[in-house]
Short mmCIF file of C-alpha atoms and ligand atoms in Angstrom, two decimals:
data_model
loop_
_atom_site.label_atom_id
_atom_site.label_comp_id
_atom_site.label_asym_id
_atom_site.label_seq_id
_atom_site.Cartn_x
_atom_site.Cartn_y
_atom_site.Cartn_z
CA UNK A 360 9.32 -19.05 2.61
CA UNK A 361 11.62 -16.30 3.82
CA UNK A 362 10.21 -13.60 6.06
CA UNK A 363 9.82 -10.27 4.30
CA UNK A 364 10.87 -7.25 6.30
CA UNK A 365 10.90 -3.52 5.61
CA UNK A 366 13.75 -2.60 3.30
CA UNK A 367 13.89 -6.07 1.73
CA UNK A 368 13.59 -6.48 -2.02
CA UNK A 369 10.00 -7.45 -2.88
CA UNK A 370 10.13 -10.98 -4.32
CA UNK A 371 9.31 -11.05 -8.02
CA UNK A 372 6.73 -13.49 -9.40
CA UNK A 373 4.69 -14.31 -12.45
CA UNK A 374 1.07 -15.29 -11.83
CA UNK A 375 -2.34 -15.53 -13.45
CA UNK A 376 -4.81 -12.71 -12.87
CA UNK A 377 -8.20 -11.35 -13.85
CA UNK A 378 -6.53 -9.79 -16.91
CA UNK A 379 -4.08 -12.58 -17.81
CA UNK A 380 -0.53 -13.39 -16.79
CA UNK A 381 1.27 -10.71 -14.78
CA UNK A 382 4.91 -10.39 -13.84
CA UNK A 383 5.25 -8.15 -10.79
CA UNK A 384 8.39 -6.30 -11.83
CA UNK A 385 7.19 -5.76 -15.41
CA UNK A 386 3.79 -4.62 -14.14
CA UNK A 387 5.34 -2.12 -11.74
CA UNK A 388 8.00 -0.82 -14.11
CA UNK A 389 9.42 2.32 -12.48
CA UNK A 390 6.26 3.00 -10.48
CA UNK A 391 5.45 2.51 -6.84
CA UNK A 392 3.20 -0.48 -6.15
CA UNK A 393 0.57 -1.58 -3.70
CA UNK A 394 0.06 -5.33 -3.46
CA UNK A 395 -2.92 -6.24 -1.28
CA UNK A 396 -4.55 -9.57 -0.54
CA UNK A 397 -8.11 -10.33 0.52
CA UNK A 398 -9.57 -13.61 1.80
CA UNK A 399 -11.99 -14.64 -0.94
CA UNK A 400 -14.18 -13.64 -3.87
CA UNK A 401 -17.94 -13.22 -3.35
CA UNK A 402 -17.57 -12.17 0.28
CA UNK A 403 -19.08 -9.01 1.71
CA UNK A 404 -16.18 -7.06 3.21
CA UNK A 405 -13.95 -7.90 0.24
CA UNK A 406 -16.64 -6.64 -2.12
CA UNK A 407 -16.65 -3.27 -0.34
CA UNK A 408 -12.85 -3.15 -0.27
CA UNK A 409 -12.33 -3.91 -3.96
CA UNK A 410 -15.06 -1.45 -4.97
CA UNK A 411 -13.50 1.21 -2.76
CA UNK A 412 -10.04 0.43 -4.15
CA UNK A 413 -11.40 0.96 -7.67
CA UNK A 414 -12.78 4.36 -6.67
CA UNK A 415 -9.38 5.31 -5.23
CA UNK A 416 -7.43 4.30 -8.34
CA UNK A 417 -7.32 7.88 -9.64
CA UNK A 418 -5.65 8.99 -6.41
CA UNK A 419 -3.12 6.14 -6.56
CA UNK A 420 -2.46 7.00 -10.22
CA UNK A 421 -1.72 10.63 -9.25
CA UNK A 422 0.91 9.28 -6.87
CA UNK A 423 2.36 6.92 -9.51
CA UNK A 424 1.27 3.84 -7.55
CA UNK A 425 0.14 0.73 -9.44
CA UNK A 426 -2.49 -1.40 -7.70
CA UNK A 427 -2.49 -5.19 -7.60
CA UNK A 428 -4.97 -7.28 -5.59
CA UNK A 429 -4.74 -10.97 -4.77
CA UNK A 430 -6.76 -13.88 -3.49
CA UNK A 431 -6.45 -17.63 -3.81
CA UNK A 432 -9.52 -17.84 -6.08
CA UNK A 433 -9.19 -18.47 -9.80
CA UNK A 434 -9.24 -15.94 -12.63
CA UNK A 435 -12.69 -17.00 -13.88
CA UNK A 436 -14.09 -16.48 -10.37
CA UNK A 437 -12.47 -13.02 -10.19
CA UNK A 438 -14.00 -12.05 -13.53
CA UNK A 439 -17.49 -13.10 -12.36
CA UNK A 440 -17.08 -11.40 -8.99
CA UNK A 441 -15.84 -8.17 -10.61
CA UNK A 442 -19.26 -7.90 -12.32
CA UNK A 443 -20.90 -7.96 -8.88
CA UNK A 444 -18.44 -5.45 -7.44
CA UNK A 445 -19.04 -3.07 -10.33
CA UNK A 446 -22.79 -3.42 -9.90
CA UNK A 447 -23.13 -3.08 -6.14
CA UNK A 448 -20.30 -0.59 -5.63
CA UNK A 449 -21.25 1.46 -8.69
CA UNK A 450 -17.71 1.42 -10.03
CA UNK A 451 -15.40 -0.31 -12.50
CA UNK A 452 -12.65 -2.49 -11.10
CA UNK A 453 -9.75 -1.10 -13.05
CA UNK A 454 -6.72 -2.97 -11.69
CA UNK A 455 -5.77 -6.67 -11.84
CA UNK A 456 -6.66 -9.25 -9.20
CA UNK A 457 -4.06 -12.03 -9.01
CA UNK A 458 -5.52 -15.53 -9.17
CA UNK A 459 -3.21 -17.29 -6.75
CA UNK A 460 -4.92 -20.70 -6.68
CA UNK A 461 -1.68 -22.56 -5.96
CA UNK A 462 -0.80 -20.01 -3.22
CA UNK A 463 2.59 -19.33 -4.78
CA UNK A 464 2.42 -15.58 -4.18
CA UNK A 465 0.55 -15.94 -0.89
CA UNK A 466 3.35 -18.17 0.43
CA UNK A 467 6.07 -15.92 -0.98
CA UNK A 468 4.57 -12.93 0.83
CA UNK A 469 3.38 -14.84 3.93
CA UNK A 470 -0.24 -13.84 3.35
CA UNK A 471 -1.74 -16.99 4.89
CA UNK A 472 -1.70 -16.91 8.68
CA UNK A 473 -2.75 -20.45 9.63
CA UNK A 474 -3.90 -19.58 13.14
CA UNK A 475 -6.30 -17.04 11.64
CA UNK A 476 -7.38 -19.14 8.64
CA UNK A 477 -5.62 -22.19 7.28
CA UNK A 478 -6.52 -21.66 3.62
CA UNK A 479 -7.47 -18.05 2.91
CA UNK A 480 -5.21 -15.04 2.69
CA UNK A 481 -5.51 -12.37 5.36
CA UNK A 482 -5.76 -8.70 4.38
CA UNK A 483 -2.08 -7.97 3.75
CA UNK A 484 -0.74 -4.76 2.24
CA UNK A 485 2.75 -4.28 0.80
CA UNK A 486 3.84 -0.90 -0.53
CA UNK A 487 6.78 -1.27 -2.88
CA UNK A 488 9.06 1.60 -3.93
CA UNK A 489 10.33 2.07 -7.51
CA UNK A 490 13.62 0.38 -6.49
CA UNK A 491 11.48 -2.68 -5.55
CA UNK A 492 12.15 -2.41 -1.83
CA UNK A 493 9.29 -3.01 0.59
CA UNK A 494 8.45 0.26 2.33
CA UNK A 495 5.35 -0.69 4.30
CA UNK A 496 3.54 -3.81 5.45
CA UNK A 497 0.11 -3.98 7.09
CA UNK A 498 -1.92 -7.02 8.11
CA UNK A 499 -5.64 -6.86 8.84
CA UNK A 500 -7.94 -9.76 9.76
CA UNK A 501 -10.73 -10.93 7.48
CA UNK A 502 -13.30 -9.24 9.69
CA UNK A 503 -11.89 -5.71 9.25
CA UNK A 504 -11.99 -3.88 5.95
CA UNK A 505 -9.08 -1.58 5.29
CA UNK A 506 -9.14 2.22 5.25
CA UNK A 507 -8.03 3.38 1.80
CA UNK A 508 -7.62 6.96 2.98
CA UNK A 509 -4.95 5.60 5.33
CA UNK A 510 -3.24 3.80 2.46
CA UNK A 511 -3.09 7.03 0.47
CA UNK A 512 -1.88 8.91 3.56
CA UNK A 513 0.96 6.47 4.09
CA UNK A 514 1.94 6.68 0.40
CA UNK A 515 2.10 10.48 0.80
CA UNK A 516 4.34 10.06 3.85
CA UNK A 517 6.58 7.48 2.16
CA UNK A 518 7.02 9.61 -0.95
CA UNK A 519 7.68 12.80 1.03
CA UNK A 520 10.18 11.19 3.39
CA UNK A 521 11.94 9.44 0.51
CA UNK A 522 12.87 12.82 -0.94
CA UNK A 523 13.26 15.09 2.10
CA UNK A 524 15.00 14.71 5.46
CA UNK A 525 11.74 14.69 7.36
CA UNK A 526 9.37 12.29 9.09
CA UNK A 527 5.62 12.65 9.49
CA UNK A 528 3.97 12.85 12.93
CA UNK A 529 0.91 11.06 14.27
CA UNK A 530 -2.24 11.56 12.21
CA UNK A 531 -0.29 13.67 9.71
CA UNK A 532 -2.10 14.56 6.51
CA UNK A 533 -0.57 15.80 3.27
CA UNK A 534 0.41 19.47 3.55
CA UNK A 535 0.64 19.61 7.34
CA UNK A 536 3.82 20.40 9.28
CA UNK A 537 6.40 17.63 9.46
CA UNK A 538 9.15 16.56 11.85
CA UNK A 539 12.80 17.27 11.01
CA UNK A 540 14.78 14.02 10.84
CA UNK A 541 16.50 13.39 14.19
CA UNK A 542 19.87 12.98 12.44
CA UNK A 543 19.96 16.66 11.39
CA UNK A 544 21.29 19.21 13.94
CA UNK A 545 18.89 22.13 14.43
CA UNK A 546 21.35 24.70 12.99
CA UNK A 547 21.70 22.64 9.80
CA UNK A 548 17.91 22.10 9.69
CA UNK A 549 17.43 25.88 9.67
CA UNK A 550 19.63 26.12 6.60
CA UNK A 551 17.85 23.26 4.79
CA UNK A 552 14.26 24.14 5.68
CA UNK A 553 13.95 27.75 4.62
CA UNK A 554 10.26 27.93 5.57
CA UNK A 555 11.37 27.83 9.21
CA UNK A 556 12.12 25.36 11.98
CA UNK A 557 10.43 25.41 15.38
CA UNK A 558 12.43 23.70 18.12
CA UNK A 559 9.77 22.34 20.49
CA UNK A 560 12.43 20.19 22.20
CA UNK A 561 16.01 19.60 21.02
CA UNK A 562 14.79 16.26 19.64
CA UNK A 563 11.44 17.53 18.30
CA UNK A 564 11.77 20.09 15.54
CA UNK A 565 8.82 20.97 13.30
CA UNK A 566 8.91 22.52 9.85
CA UNK A 567 6.26 23.23 7.22
CA UNK A 568 5.87 20.56 4.55
CA UNK A 569 8.78 21.40 2.20
CA UNK A 570 6.66 20.56 -0.85
CA UNK A 571 3.49 22.47 0.11
C1 LIG B 1202 -15.52 -10.77 3.94
O1 LIG B 1202 -14.87 -10.29 3.02
O2 LIG B 1202 -16.61 -10.32 4.25
C2 LIG B 1202 -14.99 -11.91 4.70
C3 LIG B 1202 -14.16 -12.84 4.09
C4 LIG B 1202 -13.70 -13.92 4.81
C5 LIG B 1202 -14.05 -14.07 6.14
C6 LIG B 1202 -14.87 -13.12 6.74
C7 LIG B 1202 -15.33 -12.04 6.03
#
């Protein structure tokens, strides 16, 4: 198992899922992707996470992000559990859950952290760009459900900064002012960012969101 780092090519795989066999690259096509693992089916926090993820699918769709969940349970278990999720979360799970019983994908993406749990996947998140490079990795323990607003927020930042020479500051939300990339001299920034550039410090220049 090679360590995956930001900027690396996301390893491709073919695996069983709640909706049949899935090949990662074919599934993603030219879209962005979010691959996220959870520890186990029929567990409470995971039930809230997967239900919440289903409710957020429309927002991920708007951003051209395909969702793909994973645990080391089997496909039949996923299908049964999805019925519970739909019932108790009042939703419809509308994305595949990989059935990684042989831990092929979990090992490929280092989703099992033996000192946390020797058999179950932790709550890993990989955001994959259309060129298949890994743009973000997060790891949460089993005891902490993820914040899907944060996942959308980081997608917004990744997509904005992929296309404009900006970075997003702490707690940034879509539409708020952004930071001019440190590599751009202020004079050049003023030519690029026609909505204005405020030089707070020579190294800290703010500009309105160029897409807002
Ligand atoms: C949960 O999803 O609630 C959970 C799963 C594994 C360990 C602890 C909590």
